[in-house]
Coordinates of C-alpha atoms in Angstrom, one line a residue:
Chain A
X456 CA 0.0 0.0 0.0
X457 CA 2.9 2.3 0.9
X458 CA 4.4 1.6 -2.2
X459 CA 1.3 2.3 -3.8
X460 CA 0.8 5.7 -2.8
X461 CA 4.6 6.6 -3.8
X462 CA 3.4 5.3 -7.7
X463 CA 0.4 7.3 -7.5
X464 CA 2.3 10.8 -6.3
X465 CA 5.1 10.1 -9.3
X466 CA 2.4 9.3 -11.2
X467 CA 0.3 12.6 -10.8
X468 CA 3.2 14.4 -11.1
X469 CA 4.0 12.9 -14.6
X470 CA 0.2 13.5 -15.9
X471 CA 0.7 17.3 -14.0
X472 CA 4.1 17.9 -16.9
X473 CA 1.8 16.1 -19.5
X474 CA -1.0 18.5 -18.8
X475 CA 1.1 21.7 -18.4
X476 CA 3.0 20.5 -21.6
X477 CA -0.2 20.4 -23.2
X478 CA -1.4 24.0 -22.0
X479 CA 2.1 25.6 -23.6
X480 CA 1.5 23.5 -26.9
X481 CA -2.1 24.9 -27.2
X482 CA -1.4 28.1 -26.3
X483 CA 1.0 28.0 -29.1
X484 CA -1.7 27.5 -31.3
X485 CA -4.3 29.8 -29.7
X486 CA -8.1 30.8 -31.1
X487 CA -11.5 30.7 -30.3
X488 CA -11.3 27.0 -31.3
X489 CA -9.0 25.9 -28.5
X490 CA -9.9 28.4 -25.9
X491 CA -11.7 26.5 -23.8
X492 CA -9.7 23.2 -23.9
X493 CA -6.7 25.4 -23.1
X494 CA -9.0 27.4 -19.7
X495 CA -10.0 23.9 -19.0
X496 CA -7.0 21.8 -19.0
X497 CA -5.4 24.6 -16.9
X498 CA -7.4 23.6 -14.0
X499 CA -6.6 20.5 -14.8
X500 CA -3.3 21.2 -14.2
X501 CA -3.8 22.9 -11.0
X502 CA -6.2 19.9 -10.0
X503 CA -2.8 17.1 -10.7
X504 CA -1.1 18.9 -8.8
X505 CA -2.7 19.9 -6.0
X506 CA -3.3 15.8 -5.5
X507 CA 0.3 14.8 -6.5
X508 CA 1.0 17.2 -3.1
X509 CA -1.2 15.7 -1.0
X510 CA -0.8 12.2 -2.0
X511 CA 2.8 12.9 -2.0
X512 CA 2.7 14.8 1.2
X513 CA 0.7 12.1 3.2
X514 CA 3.5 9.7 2.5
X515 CA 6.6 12.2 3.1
X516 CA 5.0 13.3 6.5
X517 CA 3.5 9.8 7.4
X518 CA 5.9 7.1 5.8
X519 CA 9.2 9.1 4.8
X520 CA 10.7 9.1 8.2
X521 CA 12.5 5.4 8.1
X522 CA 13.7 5.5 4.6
X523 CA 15.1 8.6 5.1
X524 CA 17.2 6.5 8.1
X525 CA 18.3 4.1 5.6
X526 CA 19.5 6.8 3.5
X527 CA 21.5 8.7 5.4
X528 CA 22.8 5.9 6.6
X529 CA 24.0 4.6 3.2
X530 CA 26.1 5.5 0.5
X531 CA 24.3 8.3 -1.0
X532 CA 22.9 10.8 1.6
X533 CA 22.9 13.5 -0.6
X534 CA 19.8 11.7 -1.9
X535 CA 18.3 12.9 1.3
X536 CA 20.1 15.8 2.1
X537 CA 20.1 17.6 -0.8
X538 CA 17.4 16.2 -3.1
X539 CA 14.5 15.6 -0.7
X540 CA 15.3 18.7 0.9
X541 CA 15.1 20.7 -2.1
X542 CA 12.4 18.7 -3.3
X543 CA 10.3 19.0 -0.5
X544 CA 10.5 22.8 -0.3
X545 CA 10.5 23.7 -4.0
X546 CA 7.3 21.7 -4.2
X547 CA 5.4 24.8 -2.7
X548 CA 6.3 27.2 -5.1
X549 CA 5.7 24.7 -7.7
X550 CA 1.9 24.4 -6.0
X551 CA 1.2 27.9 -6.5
X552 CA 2.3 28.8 -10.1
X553 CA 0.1 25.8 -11.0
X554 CA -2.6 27.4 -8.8
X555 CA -1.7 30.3 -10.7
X556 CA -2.2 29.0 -13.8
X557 CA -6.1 29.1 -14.1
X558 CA -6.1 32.5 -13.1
X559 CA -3.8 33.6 -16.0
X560 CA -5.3 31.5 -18.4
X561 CA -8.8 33.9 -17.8
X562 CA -7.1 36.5 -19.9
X563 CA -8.0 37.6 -23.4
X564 CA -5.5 34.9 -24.6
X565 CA -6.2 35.2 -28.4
X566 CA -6.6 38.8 -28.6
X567 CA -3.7 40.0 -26.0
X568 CA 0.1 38.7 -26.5
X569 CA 1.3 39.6 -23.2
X570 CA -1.3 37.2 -21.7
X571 CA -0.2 34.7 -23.9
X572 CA 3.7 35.1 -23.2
X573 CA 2.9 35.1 -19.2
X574 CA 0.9 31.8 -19.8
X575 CA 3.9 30.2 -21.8
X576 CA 6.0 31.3 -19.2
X577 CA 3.9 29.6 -16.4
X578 CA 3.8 26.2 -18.4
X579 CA 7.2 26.3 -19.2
X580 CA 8.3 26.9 -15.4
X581 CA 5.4 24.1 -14.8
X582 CA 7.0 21.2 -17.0
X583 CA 10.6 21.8 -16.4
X584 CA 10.4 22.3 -12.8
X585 CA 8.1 19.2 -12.8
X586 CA 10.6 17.3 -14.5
X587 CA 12.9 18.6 -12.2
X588 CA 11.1 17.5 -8.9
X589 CA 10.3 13.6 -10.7
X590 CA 14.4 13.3 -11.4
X591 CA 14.8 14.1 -7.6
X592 CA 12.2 11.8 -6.5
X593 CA 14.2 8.8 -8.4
X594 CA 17.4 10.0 -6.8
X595 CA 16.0 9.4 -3.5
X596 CA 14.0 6.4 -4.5
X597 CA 17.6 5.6 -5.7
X598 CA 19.2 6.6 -2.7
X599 CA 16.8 4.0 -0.7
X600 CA 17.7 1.3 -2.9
X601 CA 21.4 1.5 -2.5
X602 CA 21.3 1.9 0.9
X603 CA 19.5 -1.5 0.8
X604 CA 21.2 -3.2 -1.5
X605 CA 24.1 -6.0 0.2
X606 CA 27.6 -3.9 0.3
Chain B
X317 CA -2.8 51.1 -15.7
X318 CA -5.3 51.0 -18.2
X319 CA -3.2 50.0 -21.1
X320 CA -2.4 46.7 -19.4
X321 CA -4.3 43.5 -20.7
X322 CA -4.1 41.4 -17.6
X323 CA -6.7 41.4 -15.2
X324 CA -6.4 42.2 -11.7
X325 CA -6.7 38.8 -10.7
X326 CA -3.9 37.8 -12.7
X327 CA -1.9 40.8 -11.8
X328 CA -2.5 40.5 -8.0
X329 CA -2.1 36.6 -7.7
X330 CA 0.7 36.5 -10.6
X331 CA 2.7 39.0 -8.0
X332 CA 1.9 36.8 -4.6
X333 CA 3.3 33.9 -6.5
X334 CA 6.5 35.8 -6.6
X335 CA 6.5 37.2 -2.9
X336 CA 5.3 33.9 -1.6
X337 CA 7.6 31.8 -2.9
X338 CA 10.7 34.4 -2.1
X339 CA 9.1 34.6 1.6
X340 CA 8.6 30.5 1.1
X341 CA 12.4 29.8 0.2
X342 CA 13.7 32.7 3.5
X343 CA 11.0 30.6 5.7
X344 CA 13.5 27.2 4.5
X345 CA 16.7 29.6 5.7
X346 CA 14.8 30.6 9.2
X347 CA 13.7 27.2 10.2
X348 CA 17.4 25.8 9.6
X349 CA 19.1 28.2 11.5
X350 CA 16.6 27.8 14.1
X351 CA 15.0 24.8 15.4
X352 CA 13.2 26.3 18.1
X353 CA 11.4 27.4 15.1
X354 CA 10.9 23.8 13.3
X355 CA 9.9 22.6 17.0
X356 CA 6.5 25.6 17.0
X357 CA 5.8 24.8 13.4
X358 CA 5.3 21.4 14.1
X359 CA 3.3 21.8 17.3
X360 CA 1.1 24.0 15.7
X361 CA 0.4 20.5 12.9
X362 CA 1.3 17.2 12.7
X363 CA 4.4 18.4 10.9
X364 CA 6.6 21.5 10.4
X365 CA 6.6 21.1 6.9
X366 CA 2.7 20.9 6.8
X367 CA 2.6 24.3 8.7
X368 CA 5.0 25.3 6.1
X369 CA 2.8 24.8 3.5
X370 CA -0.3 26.1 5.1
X371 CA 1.8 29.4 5.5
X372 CA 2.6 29.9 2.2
X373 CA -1.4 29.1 0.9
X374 CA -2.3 31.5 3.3
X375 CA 0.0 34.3 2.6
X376 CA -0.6 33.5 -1.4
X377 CA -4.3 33.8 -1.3
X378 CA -4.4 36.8 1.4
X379 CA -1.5 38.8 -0.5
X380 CA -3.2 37.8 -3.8
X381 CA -6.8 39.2 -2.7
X382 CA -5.1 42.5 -1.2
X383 CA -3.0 43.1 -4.4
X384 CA -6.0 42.3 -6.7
X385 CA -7.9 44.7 -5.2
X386 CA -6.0 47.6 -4.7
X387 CA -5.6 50.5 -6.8
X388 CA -8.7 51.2 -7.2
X389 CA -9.8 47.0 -8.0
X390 CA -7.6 47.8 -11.0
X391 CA -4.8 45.5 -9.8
X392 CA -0.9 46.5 -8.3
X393 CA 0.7 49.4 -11.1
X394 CA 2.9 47.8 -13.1
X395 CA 3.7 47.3 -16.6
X396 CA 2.6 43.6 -17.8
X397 CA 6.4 42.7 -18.9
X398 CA 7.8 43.8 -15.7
X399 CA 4.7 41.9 -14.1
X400 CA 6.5 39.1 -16.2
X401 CA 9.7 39.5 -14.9
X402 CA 9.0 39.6 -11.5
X403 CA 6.3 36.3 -11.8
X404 CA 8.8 34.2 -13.3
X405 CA 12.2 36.2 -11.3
X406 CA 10.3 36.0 -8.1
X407 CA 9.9 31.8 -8.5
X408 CA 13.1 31.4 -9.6
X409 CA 14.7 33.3 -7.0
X410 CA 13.2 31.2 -4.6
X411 CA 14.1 27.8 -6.1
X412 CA 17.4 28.7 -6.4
X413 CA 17.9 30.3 -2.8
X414 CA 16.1 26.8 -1.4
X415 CA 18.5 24.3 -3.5
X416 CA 21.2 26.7 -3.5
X417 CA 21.4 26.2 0.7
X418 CA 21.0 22.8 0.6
X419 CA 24.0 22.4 -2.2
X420 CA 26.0 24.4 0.2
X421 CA 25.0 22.8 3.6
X422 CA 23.5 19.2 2.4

């Protein structure tokens, strides 16, 4: 089950980057056409993320606190100490530009170009910081394993 | 500014993102230099890092509401590129103060 709930988080988050990815693509490619979809899929966004957090918070605050024992304890604590750490605290900015996010996207998006740069900008910060928080979470998924693993 | 094309939701919120995540990433700093500090956040919850968070919702949505309605409803003053600058400055600035501790003490 706890193993569970770490898929689901990583999972979340990867739909989250697919979803934000999708919001910069579209935007791209904005009319009257897509304007909806894109206003629609950004509270979509917000909605991922807001459950990768919790999911993801439940087990950090609930489940976190031996593996993070192992780690430190084994070859890579940096997985811990830097990584999580980072991770963990990031993770709140990251919450509210996604939260963010459906509030820009209420702009005039086809008729104004500002409000379409500022949206780009959002959903680029979205996916690559995203990507950026899943590469950390298989560090310290990594940084369990190897300090599991028979030396 | 009436020349600006963002609405005052967007300008009020897109600037709390910035402050919030700046006051977010000093919060980190505060708590590790003082753990009398980590030991009240996490009486107030379960967990100092869930206090944490609630924190920063809170001061987003009350700084967003404040700025969005100030100047007359209008939103804060300022040109919508700066505005720009300053959303996507302000979250940077506090990702890299965040991992840029932890790189230096981790």
């Amino acid at each position: 089950m706890t193993l569970a709930i770490l898929m689901l988080h990583a999972l979340l988050g990867m739909l989250f980057i697919l979803a934000a990815g999708f919001v910069y693509v579209d935007v791209l490619n904005v009319s009257e056409g897509n304007l909806p979809r894109i206003r629609c899929i950004s509270r979509l966004t917000a909605v991922l993320m807001w459950a990768a957090f919790f999911i993801g918070g439940y087990w950090y605050v609930v489940h976190y606190g031996p593996e993070k024992g192992y780690i430190l304890k084994g070859p890579w604590p940096f997985a811990h100490d830097f990584f999580m750490e980072t991770k963990e605290h990031v993770v709140m900015g990251l919450l509210l530009l996604a939260t963010f996010l459906p509030i820009a996207a209420t702009n005039d998006l086809v008729g104004s170009k500002t409000a379409r740069r500022l949206m780009l900008w959002i959903a680029a910060l979205l996916v690559l910081t995203g990507v950026g928080m899943e590469g950390a979470g298989a560090i310290i998924s990594m940084g369990a394993k190897v300090a599991l693993l028979p030396h | 500014m009436s020349t600006s094309t963002l609405n005052a939701q967007t300008r009020g919120f897109g600037l709390s993102v910035a402050i919030t995540s700046i006051v977010s990433a000093l919060l980190v700093l505060a708590k590790e230099a003082n753990p009398g500090l980590v030991t009240f956040m996490k009486d107030l919850t379960v967990h100092h890092w869930v206090t944490h968070a609630i924190f920063d919702v809170i001061v987003f949505v009350a700084v967003g509401f404040l700025l969005a309605k100030s100047n007359n409803g209008q939103g804060p003053a300022i040109g919508d590129e700066k505005l720009i600058q300053i959303i996507v400055g302000g979250f940077l600035l506090g990702c890299v103060i965040i991992a840029g501790f932890y790189l230096i003490t981790g």
